[in-house]
PDB file of C-alpha atoms in Angstrom:
ATOM      1  CA  MET A   1      49.387  -4.324  -1.732  1.00 81.00           C
ATOM      2  CA  ILE A   2      48.157  -0.916  -0.623  1.00 95.00           C
ATOM      3  CA  THR A   3      49.320   2.515  -1.736  1.00 97.00           C
ATOM      4  CA  PHE A   4      48.969   6.057  -0.423  1.00 98.00           C
ATOM      5  CA  PRO A   5      48.312   9.242  -2.441  1.00 98.00           C
ATOM      6  CA  ASN A   6      51.182  10.506  -4.628  1.00 98.00           C
ATOM      7  CA  GLU A   7      53.776   8.006  -3.386  1.00 98.00           C
ATOM      8  CA  SER A   8      56.551   7.031  -5.808  1.00 98.00           C
ATOM      9  CA  ALA A   9      57.383   3.559  -7.037  1.00 97.00           C
ATOM     10  CA  LYS A  10      60.696   3.908  -5.221  1.00 98.00           C
ATOM     11  CA  TYR A  11      58.878   4.569  -1.963  1.00 98.00           C
ATOM     12  CA  ARG A  12      56.505   1.604  -2.470  1.00 97.00           C
ATOM     13  CA  THR A  13      59.373  -0.786  -3.225  1.00 97.00           C
ATOM     14  CA  ALA A  14      61.271   0.313  -0.117  1.00 98.00           C
ATOM     15  CA  ARG A  15      58.132   0.161   1.993  1.00 98.00           C
ATOM     16  CA  GLU A  16      57.381  -3.392   0.878  1.00 98.00           C
ATOM     17  CA  LYS A  17      60.958  -4.383   1.808  1.00 98.00           C
ATOM     18  CA  LEU A  18      60.497  -2.775   5.221  1.00 98.00           C
ATOM     19  CA  LEU A  19      57.153  -4.538   5.651  1.00 97.00           C
ATOM     20  CA  ARG A  20      58.888  -7.886   5.268  1.00 98.00           C
ATOM     21  CA  LYS A  21      61.245  -6.908   8.087  1.00 98.00           C
ATOM     22  CA  GLU A  22      58.282  -5.826  10.220  1.00 97.00           C
ATOM     23  CA  ILE A  23      56.699  -9.226   9.662  1.00 98.00           C
ATOM     24  CA  GLU A  24      59.948 -10.888  10.734  1.00 98.00           C
ATOM     25  CA  LEU A  25      59.979  -8.725  13.851  1.00 96.00           C
ATOM     26  CA  ARG A  26      56.389  -9.661  14.656  1.00 97.00           C
ATOM     27  CA  ARG A  27      57.261 -13.345  14.327  1.00 98.00           C
ATOM     28  CA  ALA A  28      60.302 -12.895  16.554  1.00 97.00           C
ATOM     29  CA  MET A  29      58.238 -11.117  19.199  1.00 95.00           C
ATOM     30  CA  GLU A  30      55.672 -13.930  19.160  1.00 97.00           C
ATOM     31  CA  ALA A  31      58.440 -16.523  19.427  1.00 98.00           C
ATOM     32  CA  VAL A  32      59.999 -14.720  22.401  1.00 96.00           C
ATOM     33  CA  ALA A  33      56.603 -14.456  24.133  1.00 96.00           C
ATOM     34  CA  GLU A  34      55.994 -18.164  23.551  1.00 98.00           C
ATOM     35  CA  ALA A  35      59.410 -19.064  24.962  1.00 98.00           C
ATOM     36  CA  ARG A  36      58.766 -16.838  27.954  1.00 97.00           C
ATOM     37  CA  ARG A  37      55.470 -18.566  28.677  1.00 98.00           C
ATOM     38  CA  ALA A  38      57.272 -21.910  28.482  1.00 98.00           C
ATOM     39  CA  LEU A  39      59.796 -21.070  31.197  1.00 98.00           C
ATOM     40  CA  PRO A  40      60.002 -23.721  33.923  1.00 97.00           C
ATOM     41  CA  PRO A  41      58.689 -22.721  37.365  1.00 97.00           C
ATOM     42  CA  GLY A  42      60.691 -19.904  38.918  1.00 98.00           C
ATOM     43  CA  GLY A  43      61.877 -19.741  42.489  1.00 98.00           C
ATOM     44  CA  LEU A  44      59.374 -19.568  45.321  1.00 98.00           C
ATOM     45  CA  VAL A  45      59.284 -16.203  47.073  1.00 98.00           C
ATOM     46  CA  PRO A  46      61.252 -16.706  50.312  1.00 97.00           C
ATOM     47  CA  GLN A  47      58.804 -14.749  52.470  1.00 98.00           C
ATOM     48  CA  ASP A  48      55.452 -12.989  52.226  1.00 98.00           C
ATOM     49  CA  TYR A  49      56.980  -9.509  52.153  1.00 98.00           C
ATOM     50  CA  VAL A  50      55.105  -6.819  54.057  1.00 98.00           C
ATOM     51  CA  PHE A  51      54.716  -3.432  52.371  1.00 98.00           C
ATOM     52  CA  ASP A  52      53.224  -0.095  53.362  1.00 98.00           C
ATOM     53  CA  ALA A  53      50.182   0.811  51.273  1.00 98.00           C
ATOM     54  CA  LEU A  54      46.754   2.401  51.449  1.00 97.00           C
ATOM     55  CA  ASP A  55      43.766   0.246  52.287  1.00 95.00           C
ATOM     56  CA  ASP A  56      40.354   0.402  50.620  1.00 91.00           C
ATOM     57  CA  GLN A  57      39.460   3.427  52.765  1.00 93.00           C
ATOM     58  CA  GLY A  58      42.632   5.263  51.790  1.00 93.00           C
ATOM     59  CA  GLN A  59      44.264   4.746  55.166  1.00 96.00           C
ATOM     60  CA  PRO A  60      47.873   3.581  55.693  1.00 97.00           C
ATOM     61  CA  ALA A  61      48.042  -0.170  56.187  1.00 98.00           C
ATOM     62  CA  LYS A  62      50.413  -3.112  56.099  1.00 98.00           C
ATOM     63  CA  VAL A  63      49.933  -5.182  52.957  1.00 98.00           C
ATOM     64  CA  LYS A  64      51.587  -8.497  52.173  1.00 98.00           C
ATOM     65  CA  LEU A  65      52.819  -9.516  48.753  1.00 98.00           C
ATOM     66  CA  SER A  66      50.091 -12.148  48.694  1.00 98.00           C
ATOM     67  CA  ASP A  67      47.501  -9.395  49.232  1.00 98.00           C
ATOM     68  CA  LEU A  68      48.433  -7.906  45.859  1.00 98.00           C
ATOM     69  CA  PHE A  69      46.814 -10.915  44.175  1.00 98.00           C
ATOM     70  CA  ALA A  70      43.055 -10.480  43.726  1.00 97.00           C
ATOM     71  CA  PRO A  71      40.897 -13.615  43.937  1.00 97.00           C
ATOM     72  CA  GLY A  72      41.069 -15.595  40.720  1.00 96.00           C
ATOM     73  CA  LYS A  73      43.946 -13.518  39.318  1.00 98.00           C
ATOM     74  CA  ASP A  74      47.198 -15.433  39.655  1.00 98.00           C
ATOM     75  CA  SER A  75      49.729 -13.207  37.855  1.00 98.00           C
ATOM     76  CA  LEU A  76      51.112  -9.997  39.357  1.00 98.00           C
ATOM     77  CA  ILE A  77      52.940  -7.508  37.154  1.00 98.00           C
ATOM     78  CA  LEU A  78      55.115  -5.403  39.431  1.00 98.00           C
ATOM     79  CA  TYR A  79      57.064  -2.331  38.373  1.00 98.00           C
ATOM     80  CA  GLN A  80      59.992  -1.679  40.671  1.00 98.00           C
ATOM     81  CA  MET A  81      60.469   2.061  40.485  1.00 98.00           C
ATOM     82  CA  MET A  82      63.570   4.197  41.078  1.00 98.00           C
ATOM     83  CA  PHE A  83      62.254   6.348  43.897  1.00 98.00           C
ATOM     84  CA  PRO A  84      64.498   7.750  45.249  1.00 98.00           C
ATOM     85  CA  ARG A  85      66.285   8.505  42.008  1.00 97.00           C
ATOM     86  CA  HIS A  86      69.714   7.111  41.209  1.00 95.00           C
ATOM     87  CA  PRO A  87      72.518   8.962  43.035  1.00 94.00           C
ATOM     88  CA  GLN A  88      74.067   9.946  39.682  1.00 94.00           C
ATOM     89  CA  GLU A  89      70.815  11.335  38.259  1.00 95.00           C
ATOM     90  CA  THR A  90      71.371  14.881  36.978  1.00 95.00           C
ATOM     91  CA  ARG A  91      68.002  15.771  35.473  1.00 96.00           C
ATOM     92  CA  GLU A  92      65.875  18.515  36.965  1.00 95.00           C
ATOM     93  CA  VAL A  93      63.704  17.823  39.981  1.00 95.00           C
ATOM     94  CA  ALA A  94      59.992  18.548  40.284  1.00 95.00           C
ATOM     95  CA  LYS A  95      59.354  22.282  40.521  1.00 91.00           C
ATOM     96  CA  GLY A  96      55.753  22.041  41.685  1.00 93.00           C
ATOM     97  CA  GLY A  97      53.364  19.859  43.604  1.00 96.00           C
ATOM     98  CA  GLU A  98      54.040  17.937  46.778  1.00 97.00           C
ATOM     99  CA  THR A  99      57.013  16.136  45.248  1.00 97.00           C
ATOM    100  CA  ALA A 100      58.876  19.442  44.940  1.00 97.00           C
ATOM    101  CA  LYS A 101      59.183  19.513  48.736  1.00 97.00           C
ATOM    102  CA  LEU A 102      61.548  16.537  48.679  1.00 97.00           C
ATOM    103  CA  ALA A 103      65.318  16.978  48.595  1.00 97.00           C
ATOM    104  CA  ARG A 104      66.955  16.349  45.205  1.00 96.00           C
ATOM    105  CA  GLN A 105      68.324  12.961  46.204  1.00 96.00           C
ATOM    106  CA  ASP A 106      64.905  11.848  47.478  1.00 97.00           C
ATOM    107  CA  GLN A 107      62.934  12.724  44.342  1.00 97.00           C
ATOM    108  CA  PRO A 108      61.790  10.114  41.782  1.00 98.00           C
ATOM    109  CA  CYS A 109      63.458   9.069  38.554  1.00 97.00           C
ATOM    110  CA  PRO A 110      61.960  11.082  35.662  1.00 97.00           C
ATOM    111  CA  SER A 111      62.028   8.088  33.286  1.00 95.00           C
ATOM    112  CA  CYS A 112      60.247   5.778  35.731  1.00 96.00           C
ATOM    113  CA  THR A 113      57.697   8.502  36.377  1.00 97.00           C
ATOM    114  CA  ALA A 114      57.064   9.053  32.665  1.00 96.00           C
ATOM    115  CA  LEU A 115      56.644   5.313  32.111  1.00 96.00           C
ATOM    116  CA  LEU A 116      54.110   5.079  34.927  1.00 98.00           C
ATOM    117  CA  ASP A 117      52.226   8.067  33.488  1.00 97.00           C
ATOM    118  CA  GLN A 118      51.734   5.886  30.419  1.00 96.00           C
ATOM    119  CA  PHE A 119      50.871   2.728  32.348  1.00 97.00           C
ATOM    120  CA  ASP A 120      48.204   4.265  34.589  1.00 97.00           C
ATOM    121  CA  GLY A 121      45.524   4.462  31.913  1.00 96.00           C
ATOM    122  CA  ALA A 122      46.064   0.809  30.959  1.00 96.00           C
ATOM    123  CA  ILE A 123      45.598  -0.680  34.425  1.00 97.00           C
ATOM    124  CA  GLY A 124      41.798  -0.869  34.375  1.00 96.00           C
ATOM    125  CA  HIS A 125      41.940  -2.790  31.112  1.00 97.00           C
ATOM    126  CA  LEU A 126      44.721  -5.031  32.410  1.00 97.00           C
ATOM    127  CA  GLU A 127      42.820  -5.915  35.565  1.00 97.00           C
ATOM    128  CA  ALA A 128      39.625  -6.568  33.594  1.00 97.00           C
ATOM    129  CA  ALA A 129      41.621  -9.049  31.504  1.00 98.00           C
ATOM    130  CA  GLY A 130      42.532 -10.971  34.662  1.00 98.00           C
ATOM    131  CA  PHE A 131      45.877  -9.569  35.812  1.00 98.00           C
ATOM    132  CA  ASN A 132      47.170  -7.739  38.884  1.00 98.00           C
ATOM    133  CA  PHE A 133      49.460  -4.694  38.693  1.00 98.00           C
ATOM    134  CA  ALA A 134      51.319  -2.728  41.358  1.00 98.00           C
ATOM    135  CA  VAL A 135      54.207  -0.302  41.710  1.00 98.00           C
ATOM    136  CA  VAL A 136      56.774  -0.751  44.458  1.00 98.00           C
ATOM    137  CA  ALA A 137      59.265   1.912  45.524  1.00 98.00           C
ATOM    138  CA  LYS A 138      61.803   2.187  48.329  1.00 98.00           C
ATOM    139  CA  THR A 139      60.613   5.645  49.328  1.00 98.00           C
ATOM    140  CA  ALA A 140      58.191   6.255  52.185  1.00 98.00           C
ATOM    141  CA  LEU A 141      54.523   5.652  51.391  1.00 98.00           C
ATOM    142  CA  ASP A 142      53.673   9.342  51.873  1.00 98.00           C
ATOM    143  CA  ASN A 143      56.203  10.289  49.188  1.00 98.00           C
ATOM    144  CA  LEU A 144      54.879   7.694  46.783  1.00 98.00           C
ATOM    145  CA  THR A 145      51.225   8.626  47.194  1.00 98.00           C
ATOM    146  CA  ALA A 146      52.111  12.324  46.933  1.00 98.00           C
ATOM    147  CA  LEU A 147      53.761  11.622  43.587  1.00 98.00           C
ATOM    148  CA  GLY A 148      50.634   9.786  42.492  1.00 98.00           C
ATOM    149  CA  ARG A 149      48.518  12.821  43.337  1.00 98.00           C
ATOM    150  CA  ASP A 150      50.920  15.154  41.556  1.00 97.00           C
ATOM    151  CA  ARG A 151      50.816  13.019  38.404  1.00 97.00           C
ATOM    152  CA  GLY A 152      47.083  12.378  38.495  1.00 97.00           C
ATOM    153  CA  TRP A 153      47.466   8.597  38.747  1.00 98.00           C
ATOM    154  CA  LYS A 154      44.097   7.005  39.407  1.00 96.00           C
ATOM    155  CA  ASN A 155      44.479   3.278  38.848  1.00 96.00           C
ATOM    156  CA  MET A 156      47.835   1.929  40.022  1.00 96.00           C
ATOM    157  CA  ARG A 157      48.339   0.193  43.368  1.00 97.00           C
ATOM    158  CA  LEU A 158      51.275   1.931  45.038  1.00 98.00           C
ATOM    159  CA  VAL A 159      53.271   0.147  47.735  1.00 98.00           C
ATOM    160  CA  SER A 160      56.375   1.105  49.670  1.00 98.00           C
ATOM    161  CA  SER A 161      59.202  -1.318  50.380  1.00 98.00           C
ATOM    162  CA  ALA A 162      60.978   1.117  52.701  1.00 97.00           C
ATOM    163  CA  GLY A 163      60.565  -1.369  55.562  1.00 96.00           C
ATOM    164  CA  ASN A 164      61.685  -4.558  53.847  1.00 98.00           C
ATOM    165  CA  ALA A 165      64.402  -6.070  51.646  1.00 97.00           C
ATOM    166  CA  PHE A 166      62.186  -6.914  48.691  1.00 98.00           C
ATOM    167  CA  LYS A 167      63.915  -4.683  46.139  1.00 98.00           C
ATOM    168  CA  ARG A 168      67.364  -5.791  47.290  1.00 98.00           C
ATOM    169  CA  ASP A 169      66.365  -9.453  47.126  1.00 98.00           C
ATOM    170  CA  TYR A 170      64.878  -9.055  43.647  1.00 98.00           C
ATOM    171  CA  ASN A 171      67.770  -7.184  42.025  1.00 97.00           C
ATOM    172  CA  SER A 172      66.173  -3.750  42.010  1.00 98.00           C
ATOM    173  CA  GLU A 173      68.561  -2.223  44.516  1.00 97.00           C
ATOM    174  CA  THR A 174      72.360  -2.344  44.649  1.00 96.00           C
ATOM    175  CA  ALA A 175      74.363  -3.292  47.717  1.00 95.00           C
ATOM    176  CA  GLU A 176      75.000   0.442  48.158  1.00 95.00           C
ATOM    177  CA  GLY A 177      71.286   1.221  48.134  1.00 95.00           C
ATOM    178  CA  ALA A 178      71.025   2.699  44.619  1.00 97.00           C
ATOM    179  CA  GLN A 179      67.676   1.953  42.989  1.00 97.00           C
ATOM    180  CA  ILE A 180      67.356   0.017  39.724  1.00 96.00           C
ATOM    181  CA  PRO A 181      64.283  -0.016  37.426  1.00 96.00           C
ATOM    182  CA  LEU A 182      62.844  -3.470  36.877  1.00 97.00           C
ATOM    183  CA  LEU A 183      59.611  -4.950  35.580  1.00 97.00           C
ATOM    184  CA  SER A 184      58.880  -8.258  37.301  1.00 98.00           C
ATOM    185  CA  VAL A 185      56.111 -10.831  37.099  1.00 98.00           C
ATOM    186  CA  PHE A 186      55.117 -13.130  39.950  1.00 98.00           C
ATOM    187  CA  HIS A 187      52.762 -16.066  39.609  1.00 98.00           C
ATOM    188  CA  ARG A 188      50.702 -17.832  42.256  1.00 98.00           C
ATOM    189  CA  ASP A 189      50.273 -21.594  42.070  1.00 96.00           C
ATOM    190  CA  GLY A 190      49.487 -24.440  44.463  1.00 95.00           C
ATOM    191  CA  ASP A 191      52.937 -24.210  46.042  1.00 96.00           C
ATOM    192  CA  GLY A 192      52.835 -20.477  46.725  1.00 97.00           C
ATOM    193  CA  ILE A 193      54.074 -17.373  44.918  1.00 98.00           C
ATOM    194  CA  ARG A 194      56.897 -17.776  42.433  1.00 98.00           C
ATOM    195  CA  HIS A 195      59.039 -15.325  40.544  1.00 98.00           C
ATOM    196  CA  PHE A 196      58.173 -15.856  36.877  1.00 98.00           C
ATOM    197  CA  TRP A 197      60.161 -13.272  34.896  1.00 98.00           C
ATOM    198  CA  SER A 198      62.040  -9.986  35.232  1.00 97.00           C
ATOM    199  CA  SER A 199      63.437  -7.587  32.650  1.00 96.00           C
ATOM    200  CA  GLU A 200      66.989  -8.952  32.774  1.00 95.00           C
ATOM    201  CA  LEU A 201      67.782  -7.312  29.449  1.00 92.00           C
ATOM    202  CA  ASP A 202      68.570  -4.228  31.538  1.00 87.00           C
ATOM    203  CA  PHE A 203      71.565  -6.102  32.946  1.00 93.00           C
ATOM    204  CA  ALA A 204      72.840  -7.346  29.563  1.00 92.00           C
ATOM    205  CA  PRO A 205      75.314  -5.382  27.416  1.00 91.00           C
ATOM    206  CA  ALA A 206      73.591  -3.065  24.965  1.00 88.00           C
ATOM    207  CA  ASP A 207      74.545  -2.842  21.306  1.00 90.00           C
ATOM    208  CA  PRO A 208      76.507   0.298  20.329  1.00 89.00           C
ATOM    209  CA  GLY A 209      74.273   3.337  20.158  1.00 81.00           C
ATOM    210  CA  GLN A 210      71.334   1.668  21.890  1.00 80.00           C
ATOM    211  CA  ASP A 211      69.933   1.850  25.384  1.00 78.00           C
ATOM    212  CA  PRO A 212      69.245  -1.504  27.102  1.00 80.00           C
ATOM    213  CA  ARG A 213      65.514  -1.444  26.159  1.00 83.00           C
ATOM    214  CA  GLY A 214      64.740  -3.751  29.054  1.00 86.00           C
ATOM    215  CA  ILE A 215      60.994  -3.476  28.506  1.00 89.00           C
ATOM    216  CA  GLY A 216      61.204  -1.857  25.099  1.00 83.00           C
ATOM    217  CA  THR A 217      58.163  -3.604  23.686  1.00 86.00           C
ATOM    218  CA  CYS A 218      55.831  -1.771  26.089  1.00 89.00           C
ATOM    219  CA  GLU A 219      57.478   1.648  26.303  1.00 90.00           C
ATOM    220  CA  ILE A 220      54.805   3.606  24.466  1.00 91.00           C
ATOM    221  CA  LEU A 221      56.666   6.915  24.273  1.00 93.00           C
ATOM    222  CA  TRP A 222      59.850   5.596  22.699  1.00 92.00           C
ATOM    223  CA  ASN A 223      58.067   3.179  20.380  1.00 92.00           C
ATOM    224  CA  LEU A 224      55.970   6.027  18.990  1.00 95.00           C
ATOM    225  CA  MET A 225      59.179   7.931  18.241  1.00 93.00           C
ATOM    226  CA  ASP A 226      60.481   4.904  16.334  1.00 93.00           C
ATOM    227  CA  PHE A 227      57.668   5.358  13.788  1.00 95.00           C
ATOM    228  CA  THR A 228      58.921   8.827  12.797  1.00 96.00           C
ATOM    229  CA  PRO A 229      61.634   9.838  10.290  1.00 96.00           C
ATOM    230  CA  GLU A 230      63.565  11.482  13.123  1.00 95.00           C
ATOM    231  CA  GLY A 231      63.618   8.360  15.288  1.00 92.00           C
ATOM    232  CA  ARG A 232      64.577   8.452  18.934  1.00 89.00           C
ATOM    233  CA  PRO A 233      66.130  11.827  19.768  1.00 91.00           C
ATOM    234  CA  ASN A 234      69.070  12.445  22.050  1.00 89.00           C
ATOM    235  CA  TRP A 235      66.609  13.351  24.780  1.00 91.00           C
ATOM    236  CA  HIS A 236      65.489  12.171  28.182  1.00 91.00           C
ATOM    237  CA  GLU A 237      62.160  12.329  30.000  1.00 94.00           C
ATOM    238  CA  GLN A 238      61.781  15.071  32.600  1.00 95.00           C
ATOM    239  CA  LEU A 239      59.449  15.454  35.555  1.00 95.00           C
ATOM    240  CA  GLN A 240      58.237  18.709  34.018  1.00 91.00           C
ATOM    241  CA  TYR A 241      58.808  20.593  30.770  1.00 90.00           C
ATOM    242  CA  ALA A 242      59.080  24.300  30.085  1.00 81.00           C
ATOM    243  CA  GLY A 243      55.580  25.682  29.720  1.00 66.00           C
ATOM    244  CA  HIS A 244      53.992  22.279  30.259  1.00 54.00           C
ATOM    245  CA  ALA A 245      53.577  20.103  33.337  1.00 48.00           C
ATOM    246  CA  ALA A 246      53.919  16.457  32.373  1.00 49.00           C
ATOM    247  CA  GLY A 247      51.850  15.283  35.272  1.00 52.00           C
ATOM    248  CA  ALA A 248      48.138  16.001  35.172  1.00 45.00           C
ATOM    249  CA  HIS A 249      48.197  17.897  38.443  1.00 46.00           C
ATOM    250  CA  CYS A 250      51.769  19.244  38.737  1.00 43.00           C
ATOM    251  CA  HIS A 251      51.529  22.991  39.162  1.00 36.00           C
TER     252      HIS A 251
END
């Protein structure tokens, strides 16, 4: 047992009780990850979807889904972004940078953008560990790459699905065209590319007072708040904050 300076016996007793719950949570997380890895093979991708992306020289190019798999790396983590934002989104739009030139309805979701701000620094480590990562959005490639420049993203592969039905086929777009956030994993085997897993928790009913937490275990921002006595505030991410630009290069 450890202690910290000037803590009371009451605090230590309560902390030890909480620690037991944290151990239970850790075990549950490991059990869920093990069950996820044990899923039977998912459905084969019906076509080698063609996206708009930038090539190695930074020029616009057509890129297939299969091209997003580097040699020897057979799992692709794909974040399906809400860009354009949901039609009912009421948060402020970007006030600076290239993204500010877009009409309100064509701008990105602030929450998706904030999440990708957090992901970008992890991509180099993720790829070194043997995984592929990309972001797909329904917006035009120019809009997506402009957002990347505004935010200072350096590492993420950005692809546009404006010319295909990928997001509709994989439950990240409604029949009416509204965008839905989704984290998906695809795996390549001897038969082709298969869908392995997606964050279906976003589609399940949430407990009272909670958001769906579809990918809650890797949302750095909100998990950090959970460590504090205040907990998660009644607050939402924004593209920019008063006196502070969230993106590295939003001016």
